[in-house]
Structures are given as structure tokens and as C-alpha cells.
Amino acid sequence: MIRIALDAMGGDLAPEVPVKGAVMAVGELPTPCEILLVGPKAQIAAELEKQGGPKPNLRIVDAPEVVGMGEKPLEAVRKKPNSSISVGLTLQKKGEADAFISAGNTGACMAASTLILRLHPGLERPAIGAMFPTAAKPVLVMDVGANVDCDARELVGFAHLGAVYARDVLQRVEPKVGLLNIGEEDEKGNAAAKEANQQLRQAHGINFVGNVEGRDVLSGDCDVVVCDGFTGNVLLKFYESVAKLFAKLLAREVGKEALQQPFMQSVAKVLDYSEYGGAPLLGVKGVSIICHGSSSARAIKNAIRVAISGVEAKVSDHIGAEFQRREATV
Amino acid sequence: MIRIALDAMGGDLAPEVPVKGAVMAVGELPTPCEILLVGPKAQIAAELEKQGGPKPNLRIVDAPEVVGMGEKPLEAVRKKPNSSISVGLTLQKKGEADAFISAGNTGACMAASTLILRLHPGLERPAIGAMFPTAAKPVLVMDVGANVDCDARELVGFAHLGAVYARDVLQRVEPKVGLLNIGEEDEKGNAAAKEANQQLRQAHGINFVGNVEGRDVLSGDCDVVVCDGFTGNVLLKFYESVAKLFAKLLAREVGKEALQQPFMQSVAKVLDYSEYGGAPLLGVKGVSIICHGSSSARAIKNAIRVAISGVEAKVSDHIGAEFQRREATV
């Protein structure tokens, strides 16, 4: 059975929300899995008690320390070896879990995942992929914040990571990869994007569709959109805020009842990030999923579902093989 | 009377749309102005004839050449000295017009504005500001594409340009300037943003509110959001596409009639870019406004209104003075 280590202390409403998400997951997900709730034993047990008591396939793993949302990532990871993040990832490293999920301090999850799970050869840093909802199937945008100053080689690396993930987890056949840029012509863009375009034209195993502009991200024409982590992070947070703006405008123009109308709720559901559960941290040896600090229990449950897919599809092995091939052809 | 040179051949539906916009402007705008319709004389005259014939304060200035939307900017500007873009800008250079507006080839407008009007001392390139609609007053985001590889000094320059424009044209008192970044903390971001944050903390005459994230752009908390032209361009085009996505989702979820409901139209109006008319090209000695290729006549009319405000407020003089001060304090 697949075993998922879940940071029970991660997120704005921990441990309540992660524990609730875990309870939902063991009850509702079609693939049976064991969930290891990682955190201070007594506190997690008390929370679980509140939510109906122990359940089959839910197990508590003690981790007495907690990394705060505002703590400096690297410092926190070094100072707190017994945090729920480090203990959860170590379970995976030791082969006692197949995946790790946290809605806690993103930087700390990234740092700890890199230090504990290590990276596949050929990668210098992991990258974070985010699912952007569209009118059709969602698009994977990456990187969304792990790498802020990117050179062309890194951008091409994101393309490889994203393509494997799109095939394995999103079930896209020959996923289309676009390079986010300020124009469609190959010679457009900043220095990194121009060079990345050239390298992607030559890259093996990537179905590169060329440059795409800001307006194309949501068109549904790409499965993966590659960009530096600065642009991706700005875009992700901007997109999340736009749904709120629309709601605010509707409320102002026609009153709050507009938001209660069934069609508005349908639209909101399509744009609901909790559907996708979390953002995969790609490049590490293993499966590590980072969730929003404000994730709902449903988002945690969906992150567990995504983690299971990643484990079943062997996405990490395939990423390792992809980069081995890439290194061999350089 | 203020005289506006309008590129009558600029945009996807030229000369029809620019001429229509000019006719609307002389008929509707509160400030009287003379509009110089720049383009091939016979063609513009014929178009004007179709739209009710000659009018007071509308004058045709012959420019036999036209720069295509797909032409390479610098090459087109060099090869076609008698294009509507170059002739229009030369009118301003010679003191025969106070401002220039075009919905044509953005790159060509930028190149020709720089070559013909020249830049204020202390600037190496102009920058493009774009108005982003929000639930409250719109926010000026810049740069949105004139400068793709930006260092800190350039980012700080955008802050100065934007602050003057926000005061003069948008009538914001002590405009709040934010630096687009991936976190609020001063030490966040890519190399250019980190350094720009430090410089902005020291900068005179700028009401710097610190780093802002993607989610803050539309919050209405800033008057000006500063970013490199790569990120700004991606964000602008993305935002334009989101309104279309919402419409598509609504149409899919509840049928096309949803879009005809009065409240949807109210919302659409708030998010309507044509309200703001065009994007100012800042840093050149003069007033140059760049419109979307797909601008409507109403957008052209509003761009004329914006250009008039810029001329009346002496925005270019104030930018010159701001950069003179900046150079003196370095």
C-alpha cells in the first residue's frame, strides 16, 4: 500500500485542516493508502480524537518540533531536525513513506526536500510546478518561485521536468511545452528566454511549441508553460487574486447575492485551486508536494490523491532517467 | 489649442477606427483640441468623407508611407521616413503638435519616439506604462515591454517616471509606488529586484511602499507598480486574457445569455481597457501614447483625452526635472 507522510502541522489552520484532509482521503480516495500524520504526538492524537478518533490507515509519527510560516527556511531546517517537515521527509528517505505533503513554510519544505531527498544528477535546484485552471484542462506553469534568477539551461530543465510530470501525473500524451515570452517570434525576450528558445528547439523528448505570451497561458493550447520563478510566482499570485477581484466587482455591481447564484458557483468551482491540491516540487529524488498555507481539507485530500498518482506513475524515476539522458547528450 | 497628431494608419482597423476616434474626440471631449490625422492624404480624406466629411479641428497631414504591424521596428523606422508614425512624431518635434498617438506597430512607435523626440537626460530607454483596472481606481504598471532585461537602476527609473505620471495625469496625491516581487520582505526577489528595493528605500521624491506581490497588484493599495518589462508584459497580456476566460466559463456553465445580463456588462465595463485609452511611453521629450492594435474608436478617443491631460499637466517637463534632480543627487 502506498504510504504518504503528511505534515500535520503545516498550514494556517494546522493541525485541524491537515488531519481533516487525511480523514477525508482514507475515507474517499479510490486507491487505498496509509497516511502518516507527522507532528507532536499528543497534539495530533487530540486532534484526531476530536475528528472521530483513530481510523484504519491513519498513523501518527511523532515530530516534536514545528517550523513556523514566517521562519527563515534554511535556518529553520538546520535548527529543527525534529520538525514535522524534516521527520516527514526522512520517512521517505528511509523508505518508510513514498511521498511527502505539507501546507507549511514553502521555503522550508523546498530546502528540507533538497537536503534530505537530494536532487537527481544534472539538477542544481528543484522547481515548483503550479496548476493554472483554464476553461479546458489545467496547465502546469513552472517554475513558480523556487528559482528567481534563471539562465537558459535552467529554463530548459523546467521543460524536461514539466513534460515528465504532465505525461506521468496529468496523463497528457506528448505534452505540449511552451516558453513564456513577450512575443511569439523566436528572437523575442530577455537574454535567458532567447537562449532557452534556441536550446528547446534542439532538445530531445520535448514537444516544444515555441514561445507563448501572457495571453496564451490560459488558452489551453499548452500542457506545460515554462518560465523563470520570478515571473511564474508573480503570475500565480496574480491569477489567484483575479477571481477575488471578479467576485468583488460582481458584489459591488449587483450585490452579494450574485455570488450565490448557481452559475457563479459553477465558475468559482472551475477556478478553485483546491481542486488541484498542491504544487509538485520537481527534481528531488522522491515525491514532495507543497500546498498553499490556506489550503482547505479538500485541498489536502486532493494533494494526497496527486501524491498517490506521482508514486504510482514513478514520476521521480522517470525524471531521473530524463536528466540522465539529457546529461549524456550534452 | 492643444494639437494632437494621430497616426491614422495605426491599428488593425485603420484608417476607419482612428478616424472615427478622432471624430468622437472633437465632438465629445470637454477640452477643445485640434487633431492632425496623419496618413496617406487621399485615403484619409476618403475615410473622413465616409464618416460625415471634414469637421472643424480635424486636419489631414500627409504621410505617404505606412509601417505594417509585423514589420521589424528599427528597420521600418529607418526605411520609411515618411511613415505616419515618423511624420506624426516629427510634427511634435517641430512644435506643430503637442502629442502623438498611435495604435500601430508598438516597437516602431517606441523606436521612432526615441529617435525623433529623444530622451530626457539620465534615461537610456523609454518605458511603457499600462493601466490595470481594479475594483477601485486603476493602477499604473510599468514597464510592460520596452525593457526586458532590467537592472536595479532602470527599475528605480520606472518608479520616478511612474510617480510623475501618476501625480500629473492620474491626479494621485503622493502616489504610492510598489516594487513587484515574490515576497514582501526587503531581501526577497531576483538580483535586480533586491538591489532596486534598497535603492528605492533611499530614493528622494518617491513614496515607496515596499515590495508588493502578484496578489497585491489589483488590491488598489498602490498607484504605481514597478517591474521589469518582461514580467510586466506577461502580466498585462495575461490579465487581458482572464476577462475572456471568465466570459468563456460563464458561457459554458450557464449559456451565452449570462453575458448579456446587465450586471455582467457592468463588470465587463469596469475591466474594459478601452476606458484608459492607451499606454504612455514615458521618458521621451514630449507626449507619446501607444494604443492596442485592436483599439476601438472609443479607446482612441480616450487616448486623445489622456494625451491632452499629459500636455496640460506638462508631464514631460516634470519628468525632465525629476531626472535632472536624480542625476544631481547621484
XYZ file of C-alpha atoms in Angstrom:
660
model
C 0.000 0.000 0.000
C 1.231 3.499 -0.798
C 2.274 5.419 2.317
C 2.013 9.209 2.432
C 3.796 11.275 5.072
C 1.640 14.329 5.763
C 2.925 17.332 7.682
C 0.114 17.574 10.234
C 1.486 20.917 11.469
C 1.654 22.581 8.030
C -0.679 25.417 7.075
C -2.578 28.292 8.637
C -5.104 26.028 10.357
C -2.932 23.117 11.424
C -3.342 20.548 12.789
C -7.118 20.711 12.237
C -7.124 21.032 8.449
C -4.367 18.521 7.579
C -5.911 15.921 9.906
C -9.329 16.536 8.378
C -7.845 16.185 4.891
C -6.237 12.900 5.863
C -9.510 11.580 7.293
C -11.263 12.544 4.054
C -8.533 10.885 1.974
C -8.645 7.481 3.697
C -12.436 7.547 3.513
C -12.935 8.817 -0.031
C -9.980 8.162 -2.328
C -10.326 5.135 -4.603
C -6.702 3.995 -4.129
C -6.132 2.666 -0.634
C -3.228 4.354 1.127
C -1.737 4.708 4.576
C -1.315 8.243 5.846
C 1.355 9.053 8.365
C 0.346 12.139 10.330
C 3.627 13.767 11.289
C 3.696 16.171 14.242
C 3.769 16.426 18.043
C 2.208 13.114 19.049
C -0.128 14.266 21.825
C -1.394 17.242 19.859
C -2.131 15.207 16.743
C -3.772 12.445 18.780
C -6.009 15.030 20.473
C -6.953 16.497 17.112
C -7.695 13.068 15.687
C -9.824 12.321 18.740
C -11.873 15.461 18.010
C -12.430 14.226 14.499
C -13.850 10.862 15.461
C -10.820 9.040 16.832
C -8.273 6.640 15.304
C -9.008 5.145 11.895
C -7.517 2.317 9.890
C -4.702 3.527 7.648
C -4.097 6.660 9.734
C -0.978 6.551 11.890
C 0.723 9.229 13.949
C 4.501 9.676 13.676
C 5.948 11.857 16.392
C 7.822 15.032 15.432
C 8.111 17.342 18.408
C 9.270 20.482 16.551
C 7.313 22.811 14.282
C 8.616 25.236 11.635
C 6.642 28.489 11.677
C 5.264 30.046 8.480
C 7.429 33.143 8.964
C 10.706 31.416 9.829
C 13.759 31.712 7.585
C 13.742 28.424 5.648
C 17.328 27.230 5.737
C 17.873 28.347 9.312
C 14.673 26.642 10.452
C 15.562 23.390 8.717
C 19.040 23.382 10.300
C 17.894 24.324 13.790
C 14.920 21.984 13.953
C 15.938 18.489 12.800
C 12.857 17.079 14.531
C 10.327 19.307 12.795
C 7.294 17.724 11.159
C 8.811 18.710 7.785
C 12.205 17.076 8.349
C 10.774 13.987 10.057
C 8.203 13.544 7.271
C 10.825 13.760 4.558
C 13.193 11.468 6.446
C 10.457 8.801 6.492
C 10.530 8.926 2.723
C 14.327 8.906 2.600
C 14.367 5.791 4.804
C 11.803 4.052 2.621
C 9.066 4.203 5.250
C 6.919 6.550 3.174
C 6.516 7.037 -0.590
C 5.644 10.716 -0.654
C 5.587 13.858 1.481
C 2.961 16.606 1.615
C 2.999 19.893 3.505
C 0.997 23.120 3.569
C 3.648 24.668 5.778
C 6.545 27.058 5.149
C 7.204 26.666 1.409
C 10.846 27.674 1.577
C 11.497 25.233 4.421
C 9.777 22.392 2.525
C 11.895 23.159 -0.502
C 15.134 23.355 1.466
C 14.406 20.223 3.511
C 13.282 18.256 0.439
C 16.524 19.166 -1.312
C 18.724 18.391 1.697
C 17.005 15.172 2.711
C 15.753 13.615 -0.529
C 18.583 15.083 -2.660
C 18.351 16.008 -6.309
C 18.605 13.853 -9.393
C 22.017 14.245 -11.053
C 22.007 17.079 -13.584
C 19.861 19.363 -11.446
C 21.153 22.114 -9.204
C 17.853 23.151 -7.679
C 14.316 21.766 -7.633
C 11.451 23.630 -9.308
C 7.848 24.149 -8.303
C 5.040 23.491 -10.763
C 1.599 25.045 -10.306
C -1.644 24.039 -11.940
C -3.440 27.002 -13.510
C -7.150 26.361 -14.080
C -8.393 27.132 -17.601
C -11.696 26.700 -19.402
C -10.330 23.388 -20.692
C -7.812 21.201 -18.865
C -5.453 22.928 -16.432
C -1.969 23.965 -17.482
C 1.207 23.314 -15.495
C 3.233 26.518 -15.074
C 6.752 26.219 -13.783
C 8.812 27.438 -12.072
C 6.614 29.468 -9.711
C 9.166 30.626 -7.208
C 11.950 28.185 -6.424
C 14.358 29.783 -8.911
C 14.232 33.560 -9.303
C 17.310 34.232 -11.431
C 17.190 31.627 -14.180
C 19.523 31.012 -17.063
C 18.551 29.220 -20.257
C 19.806 25.843 -19.040
C 17.520 26.026 -16.024
C 14.530 27.013 -18.153
C 15.166 24.017 -20.393
C 15.403 21.885 -17.244
C 11.912 23.052 -16.233
C 10.672 21.941 -19.640
C 12.026 18.427 -19.056
C 10.618 18.259 -15.512
C 7.236 19.576 -16.622
C 6.989 17.266 -19.606
C 7.616 14.163 -17.495
C 5.122 15.312 -14.861
C 2.495 16.118 -17.483
C 2.870 12.658 -19.022
C 3.005 10.707 -15.774
C 0.617 12.533 -13.487
C -1.588 14.662 -15.730
C -1.869 11.878 -18.317
C -1.122 14.122 -21.269
C 0.113 12.353 -24.377
C 3.121 14.124 -25.898
C 2.559 17.167 -23.701
C 2.932 20.491 -25.458
C 5.534 22.696 -23.829
C 5.538 26.463 -24.406
C 8.129 29.019 -23.318
C 6.568 32.084 -21.695
C 7.803 35.147 -23.520
C 6.814 38.625 -24.674
C 6.306 37.659 -28.297
C 5.848 34.574 -30.428
C 8.897 35.128 -32.610
C 11.949 33.056 -31.655
C 14.186 36.108 -31.290
C 11.949 37.819 -28.702
C 12.516 38.100 -24.994
C 15.117 38.653 -22.351
C 18.535 37.047 -22.655
C 17.558 33.831 -20.850
C 14.369 33.318 -22.844
C 16.072 33.925 -26.197
C 18.736 31.361 -25.468
C 16.238 28.900 -23.962
C 14.158 29.096 -27.125
C 17.184 28.012 -29.176
C 18.014 25.167 -26.803
C 14.410 23.958 -26.665
C 14.286 23.848 -30.478
C 17.155 21.317 -30.266
C 16.020 19.444 -27.145
C 15.198 15.749 -27.399
C 11.997 14.346 -25.970
C 10.197 17.673 -25.629
C 7.228 18.617 -27.771
C 8.203 22.297 -27.870
C 5.505 24.515 -29.367
C 7.573 27.701 -29.235
C 7.125 30.954 -27.387
C 3.778 31.702 -25.801
C 2.648 35.074 -24.494
C 0.816 36.023 -21.319
C -2.473 35.813 -23.181
C -1.789 32.216 -24.237
C -1.249 30.736 -20.776
C -4.958 30.068 -20.238
C -5.781 29.267 -23.852
C -5.481 25.553 -23.196
C -3.042 25.176 -26.090
C -0.173 24.126 -23.843
C 0.152 21.411 -21.237
C 3.248 22.985 -19.716
C 4.319 26.639 -19.695
C 7.942 27.257 -18.758
C 9.142 30.480 -17.144
C 11.586 31.786 -14.563
C 10.417 31.543 -10.959
C 10.075 35.288 -10.578
C 7.603 35.684 -13.429
C 5.819 32.441 -12.529
C 5.387 33.420 -8.894
C 4.018 36.847 -9.784
C 1.649 35.307 -12.320
C 0.378 32.608 -9.931
C -0.404 35.040 -7.131
C -1.911 37.494 -9.591
C -4.206 34.831 -11.021
C -5.353 33.768 -7.553
C -6.253 37.393 -6.835
C -8.214 37.897 -10.039
C -11.007 35.531 -9.025
C -11.356 37.605 -5.855
C -11.473 40.794 -7.906
C -14.268 39.446 -10.075
C -16.243 38.485 -7.002
C -15.692 41.947 -5.532
C -16.819 43.613 -8.747
C -19.910 41.448 -9.004
C -20.731 42.130 -5.370
C -20.339 45.852 -5.939
C -22.281 45.975 -9.175
C -25.179 43.722 -8.303
C -24.938 42.958 -4.610
C -23.617 39.954 -2.800
C -26.480 37.731 -3.885
C -24.852 37.467 -7.323
C -22.138 35.307 -5.810
C -24.732 32.882 -4.506
C -26.248 32.320 -7.918
C -25.608 28.772 -9.057
C -23.744 29.747 -12.222
C -21.293 31.919 -10.282
C -20.608 28.991 -8.045
C -20.001 26.797 -11.089
C -17.494 29.316 -12.377
C -15.846 29.605 -8.988
C -15.541 25.837 -8.864
C -13.671 25.719 -12.151
C -11.251 28.314 -10.841
C -10.903 26.637 -7.491
C -7.284 25.862 -6.758
C -8.170 23.334 -4.091
C -9.214 21.024 -6.928
C -5.537 20.517 -7.792
C -4.419 20.034 -4.252
C -0.870 21.220 -4.333
C 2.204 22.052 -6.305
C 4.761 19.352 -7.015
C 8.367 20.086 -6.101
C 10.139 18.510 -9.052
C 13.739 17.391 -9.354
C 14.102 15.804 -5.921
C 14.509 12.038 -5.593
C 11.029 11.235 -4.428
C 7.617 12.840 -4.293
C 7.176 16.132 -2.450
C 4.018 18.209 -2.743
C 3.728 21.747 -1.433
C 0.282 23.113 -0.613
C -0.957 26.626 -0.039
C -0.825 27.738 3.598
C -4.538 28.445 3.339
C -5.380 25.011 1.917
C -8.737 23.514 2.829
C -9.165 19.914 3.963
C -10.398 19.181 0.452
C -7.183 20.625 -0.988
C -5.155 18.385 1.340
C -7.199 15.371 0.274
C -6.588 16.244 -3.371
C -2.875 16.715 -2.710
C -2.856 13.181 -1.304
C -4.551 11.984 -4.490
C -1.918 13.792 -6.586
C 0.892 12.306 -4.481
C -0.520 8.816 -4.997
C -0.572 9.361 -8.779
C 3.017 10.544 -8.665
C 4.118 7.455 -6.741
C 2.139 5.047 -8.927
C 3.438 6.599 -12.123
C 7.049 6.535 -10.838
C 7.430 10.192 -11.816
C 10.649 10.577 -9.845
C 12.334 7.623 -11.563
C 11.287 8.974 -14.928
C 12.666 12.418 -14.102
C 15.943 10.789 -13.086
C 16.088 8.910 -16.390
C 15.197 12.045 -18.376
C 18.066 14.010 -16.840
C 20.468 11.118 -17.248
C 19.622 11.115 -20.965
C 19.964 14.887 -21.075
C 23.382 14.815 -19.442
C 24.503 12.080 -21.828
C 23.601 14.135 -24.900
C 25.310 17.352 -23.751
C -5.425 74.997 -28.524
C -3.747 71.658 -27.885
C -2.828 69.835 -31.080
C -2.718 66.050 -31.208
C -1.002 64.163 -34.031
C -2.884 60.899 -34.521
C -1.489 58.028 -36.569
C -4.496 57.483 -38.836
C -2.919 54.294 -40.209
C -2.229 52.675 -36.844
C -4.138 49.625 -35.668
C -5.862 46.563 -37.025
C -8.782 48.526 -38.466
C -7.046 51.650 -39.748
C -7.869 54.146 -41.043
C -11.522 53.589 -40.108
C -11.118 53.291 -36.341
C -8.577 56.084 -35.739
C -10.603 58.499 -37.880
C -13.769 57.542 -36.009
C -11.993 58.061 -32.691
C -10.835 61.498 -33.799
C -14.354 62.446 -34.874
C -15.656 61.320 -31.471
C -12.934 63.269 -29.675
C -13.574 66.614 -31.344
C -17.290 66.162 -30.786
C -17.276 64.849 -27.220
C -14.197 65.831 -25.228
C -14.617 68.823 -22.904
C -11.202 70.328 -23.738
C -11.138 71.683 -27.285
C -8.268 70.302 -29.342
C -7.107 70.101 -32.910
C -6.452 66.636 -34.247
C -3.974 66.086 -37.035
C -4.858 62.910 -38.900
C -1.537 61.633 -40.216
C -1.534 59.241 -43.160
C -1.805 58.951 -46.945
C -3.810 62.080 -47.753
C -6.274 60.665 -50.290
C -7.012 57.580 -48.223
C -7.644 59.547 -45.035
C -9.763 62.098 -46.889
C -11.871 59.299 -48.344
C -12.320 57.745 -44.919
C -13.262 61.084 -43.398
C -15.763 61.581 -46.215
C -17.383 58.246 -45.311
C -17.701 59.429 -41.731
C -19.560 62.633 -42.488
C -16.903 64.766 -44.200
C -14.471 67.406 -42.930
C -15.002 68.849 -39.453
C -13.629 71.823 -37.601
C -10.473 70.933 -35.653
C -9.778 67.891 -37.814
C -6.915 68.319 -40.267
C -5.167 65.809 -42.503
C -1.357 65.776 -42.638
C 0.028 63.736 -45.498
C 2.304 60.795 -44.758
C 2.536 58.511 -47.773
C 4.203 55.531 -46.075
C 2.760 53.015 -43.640
C 4.568 50.746 -41.178
C 2.954 47.309 -41.033
C 2.076 45.638 -37.729
C 4.505 42.810 -38.434
C 7.474 44.856 -39.647
C 10.739 44.902 -37.710
C 10.588 48.157 -35.756
C 14.004 49.742 -36.202
C 14.292 48.656 -39.816
C 10.827 50.007 -40.624
C 11.549 53.347 -38.964
C 14.818 53.704 -40.887
C 13.426 52.619 -44.242
C 10.232 54.663 -44.083
C 10.974 58.237 -43.024
C 7.599 59.305 -44.413
C 5.523 56.831 -42.445
C 2.528 58.095 -40.494
C 4.464 57.282 -37.304
C 7.598 59.265 -38.198
C 5.690 62.179 -39.736
C 3.382 62.383 -36.713
C 6.265 62.433 -34.273
C 8.168 64.968 -36.373
C 5.184 67.322 -36.126
C 5.661 67.238 -32.364
C 9.421 67.657 -32.646
C 8.916 70.750 -34.819
C 6.411 72.216 -32.379
C 3.460 71.741 -34.706
C 1.795 69.203 -32.430
C 1.841 68.693 -28.663
C 1.363 64.949 -28.529
C 1.416 61.803 -30.671
C -0.901 58.796 -30.552
C -0.722 55.518 -32.454
C -2.366 52.107 -32.342
C 0.206 50.851 -34.829
C 3.377 48.770 -34.508
C 4.372 49.246 -30.850
C 8.053 48.621 -31.409
C 8.157 51.105 -34.284
C 6.350 53.759 -32.216
C 8.836 53.242 -29.432
C 11.866 53.364 -31.711
C 10.617 56.403 -33.648
C 9.602 58.253 -30.468
C 13.081 57.698 -29.055
C 14.872 58.672 -32.260
C 12.742 61.712 -33.069
C 11.670 63.139 -29.710
C 14.838 61.974 -27.892
C 15.052 61.059 -24.241
C 15.401 63.241 -21.196
C 18.998 63.210 -19.879
C 19.533 60.412 -17.374
C 17.449 57.911 -19.305
C 18.757 55.292 -21.687
C 15.451 53.900 -22.886
C 11.809 54.892 -22.561
C 9.349 52.771 -20.607
C 5.732 51.865 -21.239
C 3.132 52.244 -18.515
C -0.151 50.338 -18.638
C -3.306 50.998 -16.666
C -4.613 47.864 -14.943
C -8.300 48.124 -13.981
C -9.091 47.234 -10.370
C -12.223 47.310 -8.240
C -11.088 50.766 -7.065
C -9.003 53.202 -9.145
C -6.730 51.721 -11.790
C -3.061 51.063 -11.115
C -0.190 52.037 -13.412
C 2.102 49.065 -14.052
C 5.438 49.712 -15.698
C 7.420 48.705 -17.606
C 5.220 46.462 -19.746
C 7.612 45.562 -22.515
C 10.037 48.285 -23.563
C 12.839 46.941 -21.350
C 13.147 43.191 -20.973
C 16.482 42.859 -19.184
C 16.353 45.447 -16.407
C 18.910 46.309 -13.779
C 18.069 47.993 -10.486
C 18.843 51.464 -11.795
C 16.282 51.044 -14.556
C 13.643 49.754 -12.147
C 14.200 52.817 -9.967
C 13.894 54.957 -13.095
C 10.456 53.417 -13.756
C 9.457 54.408 -10.233
C 10.366 58.039 -10.934
C 8.601 58.029 -14.310
C 5.508 56.386 -12.881
C 5.324 58.658 -9.858
C 5.400 61.809 -12.007
C 2.794 60.388 -14.377
C 0.544 59.321 -11.509
C 0.695 62.805 -9.987
C 0.298 64.737 -13.223
C -2.097 62.671 -15.264
C -3.836 60.348 -12.822
C -4.159 63.085 -10.186
C -2.868 60.936 -7.361
C -1.511 62.847 -4.387
C 1.811 61.408 -3.196
C 1.338 58.328 -5.336
C 2.229 55.062 -3.652
C 4.868 53.133 -5.554
C 5.338 49.403 -5.021
C 8.041 47.112 -6.379
C 6.653 43.903 -7.838
C 8.374 40.997 -6.172
C 7.885 37.434 -4.948
C 7.647 38.364 -1.278
C 7.083 41.386 0.912
C 10.385 41.176 2.774
C 13.085 43.544 1.515
C 15.575 40.745 0.910
C 13.285 38.792 -1.455
C 13.482 38.573 -5.201
C 15.851 38.266 -8.097
C 19.106 40.220 -8.131
C 17.638 43.318 -9.815
C 14.617 43.500 -7.511
C 16.709 43.080 -4.355
C 19.018 45.908 -5.331
C 16.130 48.096 -6.555
C 14.412 47.693 -3.201
C 17.495 49.083 -1.463
C 17.789 51.989 -3.885
C 14.084 52.824 -3.648
C 14.335 52.934 0.146
C 16.901 55.740 -0.339
C 15.261 57.480 -3.304
C 14.067 61.060 -2.930
C 10.624 62.133 -4.018
C 9.152 58.627 -4.201
C 6.525 57.380 -1.785
C 7.873 53.835 -1.808
C 5.601 51.361 -0.061
C 7.961 48.397 -0.419
C 7.661 45.108 -2.231
C 4.270 44.005 -3.473
C 3.356 40.519 -4.663
C 1.332 39.382 -7.645
C -1.758 39.223 -5.467
C -1.356 42.898 -4.456
C -1.325 44.408 -7.943
C -5.112 44.687 -8.102
C -5.644 45.418 -4.406
C -5.800 49.150 -5.078
C -3.126 49.781 -2.445
C -0.612 51.121 -4.966
C -0.852 53.841 -7.585
C 2.220 52.585 -9.418
C 3.660 49.065 -9.574
C 7.215 48.841 -10.881
C 8.575 45.747 -12.629
C 10.862 44.694 -15.454
C 9.315 44.806 -18.906
C 9.320 41.031 -19.277
C 7.217 40.389 -16.193
C 5.020 43.428 -16.887
C 4.323 42.395 -20.452
C 3.423 38.844 -19.452
C 1.164 40.137 -16.683
C -0.604 42.670 -18.912
C -1.393 40.147 -21.632
C -2.395 37.559 -19.043
C -4.801 39.988 -17.373
C -6.387 40.884 -20.704
C -6.979 37.196 -21.351
C -8.546 36.499 -17.960
C -11.653 38.558 -18.677
C -12.101 36.445 -21.802
C -11.678 33.275 -19.771
C -14.379 34.336 -17.313
C -16.742 35.064 -20.177
C -15.972 31.668 -21.714
C -16.582 29.910 -18.402
C -19.844 31.717 -17.836
C -20.963 30.925 -21.368
C -20.101 27.261 -20.863
C -21.682 26.968 -17.435
C -24.891 28.885 -17.992
C -25.137 29.649 -21.687
C -24.329 32.772 -23.626
C -27.279 34.681 -22.209
C -25.327 35.145 -18.982
C -23.042 37.572 -20.760
C -26.000 39.702 -21.761
C -27.207 40.133 -18.211
C -26.841 43.744 -17.124
C -24.570 43.001 -14.184
C -22.122 41.070 -16.367
C -21.981 44.047 -18.648
C -21.271 46.307 -15.670
C -18.419 44.078 -14.656
C -17.117 43.929 -18.201
C -17.186 47.726 -18.342
C -15.021 48.050 -15.249
C -12.480 45.705 -16.797
C -12.644 47.409 -20.161
C -9.202 48.559 -21.235
C -10.623 50.974 -23.782
C -11.615 53.179 -20.838
C -7.962 54.096 -20.346
C -7.230 54.707 -23.972
C -3.607 53.834 -24.274
C -0.271 53.333 -22.635
C 2.056 56.305 -22.179
C 5.601 55.959 -23.457
C 7.492 57.726 -20.692
C 10.956 59.217 -20.753
C 10.805 60.810 -24.200
C 10.786 64.589 -24.542
C 7.135 65.030 -25.337
C 3.918 63.056 -25.142
C 3.625 59.740 -26.948
C 0.754 57.336 -26.341
C 0.709 53.791 -27.632
C -2.642 52.056 -28.105
C -3.543 48.422 -28.563
C -3.675 47.320 -32.190
C -7.252 46.227 -31.558
C -8.294 49.562 -30.049
C -11.867 50.675 -30.599
C -12.788 54.219 -31.665
C -13.733 54.838 -28.045
C -10.261 53.750 -26.934
C -8.721 56.179 -29.447
C -10.947 58.959 -28.152
C -9.881 58.175 -24.598
C -6.226 58.087 -25.636
C -6.710 61.608 -27.022
C -8.186 62.628 -23.669
C -5.189 61.119 -21.854
C -2.773 62.876 -24.225
C -4.484 66.216 -23.554
C -4.090 65.684 -19.786
C -0.425 64.893 -20.265
C 0.148 68.058 -22.299
C -1.837 70.261 -19.897
C -0.056 68.874 -16.853
C 3.370 69.316 -18.522
C 4.210 65.715 -17.617
C 7.247 65.650 -19.912
C 8.776 68.793 -18.345
C 8.231 67.344 -14.902
C 9.868 64.071 -15.887
C 12.836 66.032 -17.220
C 13.121 67.933 -13.933
C 12.770 64.733 -11.894
C 15.635 63.062 -13.725
C 17.773 66.198 -13.555
C 17.315 66.112 -9.774
C 18.049 62.394 -9.700
C 21.260 62.818 -11.685
C 22.345 65.678 -9.394
C 21.928 63.562 -6.269
C 23.817 60.539 -7.566
